[in-house]
PDB file of C-alpha atoms in Angstrom:
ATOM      1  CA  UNK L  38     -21.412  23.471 235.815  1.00 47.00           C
ATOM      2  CA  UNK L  39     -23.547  20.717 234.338  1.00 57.00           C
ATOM      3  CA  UNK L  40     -25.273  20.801 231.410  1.00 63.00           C
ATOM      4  CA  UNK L  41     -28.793  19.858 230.922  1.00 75.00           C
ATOM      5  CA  UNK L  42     -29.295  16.802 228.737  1.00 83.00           C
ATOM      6  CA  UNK L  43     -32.112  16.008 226.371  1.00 88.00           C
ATOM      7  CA  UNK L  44     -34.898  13.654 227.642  1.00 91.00           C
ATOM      8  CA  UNK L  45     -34.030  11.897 224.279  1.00 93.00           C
ATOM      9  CA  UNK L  46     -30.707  11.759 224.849  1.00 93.00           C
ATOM     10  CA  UNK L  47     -31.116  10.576 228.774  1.00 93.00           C
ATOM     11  CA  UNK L  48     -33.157   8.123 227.768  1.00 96.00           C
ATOM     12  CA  UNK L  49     -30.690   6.881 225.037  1.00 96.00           C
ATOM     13  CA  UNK L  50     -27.907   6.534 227.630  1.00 96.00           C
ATOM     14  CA  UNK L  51     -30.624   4.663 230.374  1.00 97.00           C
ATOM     15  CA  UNK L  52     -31.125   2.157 227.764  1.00 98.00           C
ATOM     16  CA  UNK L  53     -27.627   1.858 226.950  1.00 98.00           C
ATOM     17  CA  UNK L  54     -26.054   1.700 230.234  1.00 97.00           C
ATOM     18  CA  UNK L  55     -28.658  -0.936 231.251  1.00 98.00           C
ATOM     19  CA  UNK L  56     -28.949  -3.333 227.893  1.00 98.00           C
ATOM     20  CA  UNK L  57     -25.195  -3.337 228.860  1.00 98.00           C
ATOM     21  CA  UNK L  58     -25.635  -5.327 232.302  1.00 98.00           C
ATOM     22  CA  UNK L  59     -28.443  -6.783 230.894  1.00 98.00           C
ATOM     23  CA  UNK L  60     -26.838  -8.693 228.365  1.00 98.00           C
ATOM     24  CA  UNK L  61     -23.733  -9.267 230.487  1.00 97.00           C
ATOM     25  CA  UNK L  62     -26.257 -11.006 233.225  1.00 97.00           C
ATOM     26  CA  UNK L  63     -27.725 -13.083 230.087  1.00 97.00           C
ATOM     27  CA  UNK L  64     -24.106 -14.070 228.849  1.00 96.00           C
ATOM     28  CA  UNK L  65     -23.271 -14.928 231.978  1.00 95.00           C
ATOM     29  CA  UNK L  66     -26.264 -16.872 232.817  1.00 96.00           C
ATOM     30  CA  UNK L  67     -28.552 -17.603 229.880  1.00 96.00           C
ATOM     31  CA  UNK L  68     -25.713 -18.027 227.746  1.00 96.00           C
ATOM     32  CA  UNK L  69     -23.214 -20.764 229.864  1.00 93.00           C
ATOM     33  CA  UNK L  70     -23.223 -23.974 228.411  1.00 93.00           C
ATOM     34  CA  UNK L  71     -24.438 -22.590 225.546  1.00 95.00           C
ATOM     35  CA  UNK L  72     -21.446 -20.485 224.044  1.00 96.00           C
ATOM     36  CA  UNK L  73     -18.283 -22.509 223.284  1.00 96.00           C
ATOM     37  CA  UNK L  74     -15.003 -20.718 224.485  1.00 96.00           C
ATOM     38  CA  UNK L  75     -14.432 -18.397 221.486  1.00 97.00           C
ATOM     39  CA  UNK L  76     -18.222 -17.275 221.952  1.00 96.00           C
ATOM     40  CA  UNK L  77     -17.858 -16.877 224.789  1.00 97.00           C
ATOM     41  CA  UNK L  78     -14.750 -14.689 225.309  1.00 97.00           C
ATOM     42  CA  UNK L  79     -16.522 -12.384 221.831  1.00 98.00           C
ATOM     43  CA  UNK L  80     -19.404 -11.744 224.079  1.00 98.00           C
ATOM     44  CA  UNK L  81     -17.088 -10.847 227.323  1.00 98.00           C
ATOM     45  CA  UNK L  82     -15.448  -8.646 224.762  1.00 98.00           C
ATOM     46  CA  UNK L  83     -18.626  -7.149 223.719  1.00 98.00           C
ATOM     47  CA  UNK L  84     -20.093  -6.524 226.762  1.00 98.00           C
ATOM     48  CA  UNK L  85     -16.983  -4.604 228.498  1.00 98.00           C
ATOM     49  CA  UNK L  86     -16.431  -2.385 225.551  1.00 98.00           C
ATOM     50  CA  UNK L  87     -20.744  -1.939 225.658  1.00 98.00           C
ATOM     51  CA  UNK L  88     -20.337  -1.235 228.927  1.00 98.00           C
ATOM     52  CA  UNK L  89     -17.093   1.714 229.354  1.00 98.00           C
ATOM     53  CA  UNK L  90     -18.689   3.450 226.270  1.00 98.00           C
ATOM     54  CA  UNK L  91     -21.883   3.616 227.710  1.00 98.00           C
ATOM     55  CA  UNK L  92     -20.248   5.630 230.563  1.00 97.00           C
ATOM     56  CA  UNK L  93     -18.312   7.435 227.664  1.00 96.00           C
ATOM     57  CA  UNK L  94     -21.586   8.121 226.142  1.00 96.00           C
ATOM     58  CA  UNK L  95     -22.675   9.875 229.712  1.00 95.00           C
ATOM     59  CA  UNK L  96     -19.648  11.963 230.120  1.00 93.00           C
ATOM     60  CA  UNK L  97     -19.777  13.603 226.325  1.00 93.00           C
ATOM     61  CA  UNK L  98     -23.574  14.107 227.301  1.00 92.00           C
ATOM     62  CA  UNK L  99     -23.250  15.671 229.832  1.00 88.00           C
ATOM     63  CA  UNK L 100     -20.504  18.305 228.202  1.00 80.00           C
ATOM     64  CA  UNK L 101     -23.524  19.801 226.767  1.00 63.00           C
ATOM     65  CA  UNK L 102     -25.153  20.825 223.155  1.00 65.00           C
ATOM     66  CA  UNK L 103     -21.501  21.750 221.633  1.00 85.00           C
ATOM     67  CA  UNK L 104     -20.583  20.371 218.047  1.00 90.00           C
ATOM     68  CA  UNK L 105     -18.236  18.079 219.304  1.00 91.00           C
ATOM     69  CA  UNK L 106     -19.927  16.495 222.102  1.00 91.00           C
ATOM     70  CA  UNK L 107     -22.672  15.898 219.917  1.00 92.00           C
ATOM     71  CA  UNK L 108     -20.176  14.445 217.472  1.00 95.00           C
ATOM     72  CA  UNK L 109     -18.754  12.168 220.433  1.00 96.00           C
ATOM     73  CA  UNK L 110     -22.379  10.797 221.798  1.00 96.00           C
ATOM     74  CA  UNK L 111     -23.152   9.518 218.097  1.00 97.00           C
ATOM     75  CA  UNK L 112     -20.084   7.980 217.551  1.00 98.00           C
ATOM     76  CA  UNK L 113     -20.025   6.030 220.884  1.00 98.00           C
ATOM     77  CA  UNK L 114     -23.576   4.715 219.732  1.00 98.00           C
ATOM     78  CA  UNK L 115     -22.690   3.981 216.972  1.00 98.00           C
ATOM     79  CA  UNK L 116     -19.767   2.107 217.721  1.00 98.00           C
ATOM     80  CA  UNK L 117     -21.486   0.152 220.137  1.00 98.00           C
ATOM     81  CA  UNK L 118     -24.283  -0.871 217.664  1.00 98.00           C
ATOM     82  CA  UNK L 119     -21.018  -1.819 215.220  1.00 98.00           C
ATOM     83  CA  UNK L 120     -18.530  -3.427 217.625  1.00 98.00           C
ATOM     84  CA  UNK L 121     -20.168  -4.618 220.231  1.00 98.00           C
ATOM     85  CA  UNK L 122     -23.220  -5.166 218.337  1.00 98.00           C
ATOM     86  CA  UNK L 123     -21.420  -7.294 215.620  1.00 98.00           C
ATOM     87  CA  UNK L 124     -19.704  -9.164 218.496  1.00 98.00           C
ATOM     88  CA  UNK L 125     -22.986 -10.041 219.988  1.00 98.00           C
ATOM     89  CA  UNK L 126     -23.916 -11.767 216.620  1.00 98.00           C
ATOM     90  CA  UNK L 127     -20.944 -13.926 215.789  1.00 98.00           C
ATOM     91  CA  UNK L 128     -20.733 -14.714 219.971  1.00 98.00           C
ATOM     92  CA  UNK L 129     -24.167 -16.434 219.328  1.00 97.00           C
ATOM     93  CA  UNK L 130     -23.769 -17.639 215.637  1.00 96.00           C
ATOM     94  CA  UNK L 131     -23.329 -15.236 213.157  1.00 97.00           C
ATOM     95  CA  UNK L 132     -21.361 -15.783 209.544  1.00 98.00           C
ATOM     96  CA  UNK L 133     -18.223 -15.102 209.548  1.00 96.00           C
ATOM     97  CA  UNK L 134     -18.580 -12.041 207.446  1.00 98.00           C
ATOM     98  CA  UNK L 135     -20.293 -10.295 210.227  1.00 97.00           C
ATOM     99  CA  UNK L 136     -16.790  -9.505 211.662  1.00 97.00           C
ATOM    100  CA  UNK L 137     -16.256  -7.290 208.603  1.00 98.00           C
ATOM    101  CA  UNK L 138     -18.080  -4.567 210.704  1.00 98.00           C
ATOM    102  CA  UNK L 139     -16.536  -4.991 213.556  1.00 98.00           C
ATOM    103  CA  UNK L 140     -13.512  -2.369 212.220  1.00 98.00           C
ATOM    104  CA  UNK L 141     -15.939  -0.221 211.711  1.00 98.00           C
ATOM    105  CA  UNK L 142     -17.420   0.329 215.303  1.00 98.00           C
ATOM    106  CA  UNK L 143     -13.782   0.484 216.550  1.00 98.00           C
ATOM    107  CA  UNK L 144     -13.047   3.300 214.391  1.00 98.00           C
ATOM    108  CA  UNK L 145     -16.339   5.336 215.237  1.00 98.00           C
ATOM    109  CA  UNK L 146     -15.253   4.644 219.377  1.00 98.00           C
ATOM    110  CA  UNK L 147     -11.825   6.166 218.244  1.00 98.00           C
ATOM    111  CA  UNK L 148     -13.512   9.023 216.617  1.00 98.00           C
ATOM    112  CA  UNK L 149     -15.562   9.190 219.767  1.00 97.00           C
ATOM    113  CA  UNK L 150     -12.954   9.641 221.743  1.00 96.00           C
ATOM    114  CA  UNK L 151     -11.172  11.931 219.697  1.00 96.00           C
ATOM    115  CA  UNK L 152     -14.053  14.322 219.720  1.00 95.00           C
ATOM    116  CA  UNK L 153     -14.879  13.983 223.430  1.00 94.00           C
ATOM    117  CA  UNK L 154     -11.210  15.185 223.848  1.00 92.00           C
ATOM    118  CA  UNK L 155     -11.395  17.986 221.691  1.00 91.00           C
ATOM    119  CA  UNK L 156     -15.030  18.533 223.233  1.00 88.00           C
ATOM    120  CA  UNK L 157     -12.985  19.167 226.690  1.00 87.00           C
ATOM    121  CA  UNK L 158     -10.419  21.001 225.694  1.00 83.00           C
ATOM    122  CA  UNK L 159     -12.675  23.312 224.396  1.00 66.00           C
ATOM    123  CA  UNK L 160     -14.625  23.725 227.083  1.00 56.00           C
ATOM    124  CA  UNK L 161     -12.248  24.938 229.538  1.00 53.00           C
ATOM    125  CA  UNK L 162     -11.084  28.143 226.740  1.00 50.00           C
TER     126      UNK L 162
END
């Protein structure tokens, strides 16, 4: 059965989901010409991972209020703000020590995933 999700969190995943094909319509338009190859490819890279953990960020919403669904919605955001987010930056110009966070978001959309696992198997005891 579905759980009901939070206005606050609905909206979170709205604006996730769509600043994800948003920006991948800008990088694909706005930004041609403009990016050189390796910008290019970071913001491709930014924008698919943006994109699947959006949906991730759906599916552990909708798995209700339990600890570790909770647990697996902020880590996805928070790994897109990191990863993708820090991809965005050196895509369009960032210093190099930008990347430094980059790690970072990885490891919170591993933890993610970690608790969105645990989150299902729990749900079906």
């Amino acid at each position: 059965m579905r759980q009901p999700v939070s206005t606050r969190i609905a909206v979170l995943i709205g604006i996730v989901g769509a600043s994800a094909v948003l920006l991948g319509a800008f990088g694909a338009h706005a930004l041609r010409g403009v990016l050189d190859a390796r910008g290019a490819e970071l913001w491709h890279t930014a924008v698919t991972y943006h994109a699947w953990h959006a949906l991730a960020l759906a599916v552990a919403a909708g798995l209700g209020r339990g600890r570790s669904g909770r647990v697996a919605v902020a880590a996805f955001v928070v790994g897109i703000v990191l990863f993708s987010g820090s991809l965005y930056a050196l895509a369009l110009g960032a210093p190099r020590w930008v990347g430094i966070i980059t790690p970072f978001g990885g490891l919170a959309f591993a933890a993610g995933w970690l608790a969105l696992g645990w989150a299902l198997r729990t749900r079906n005891e």
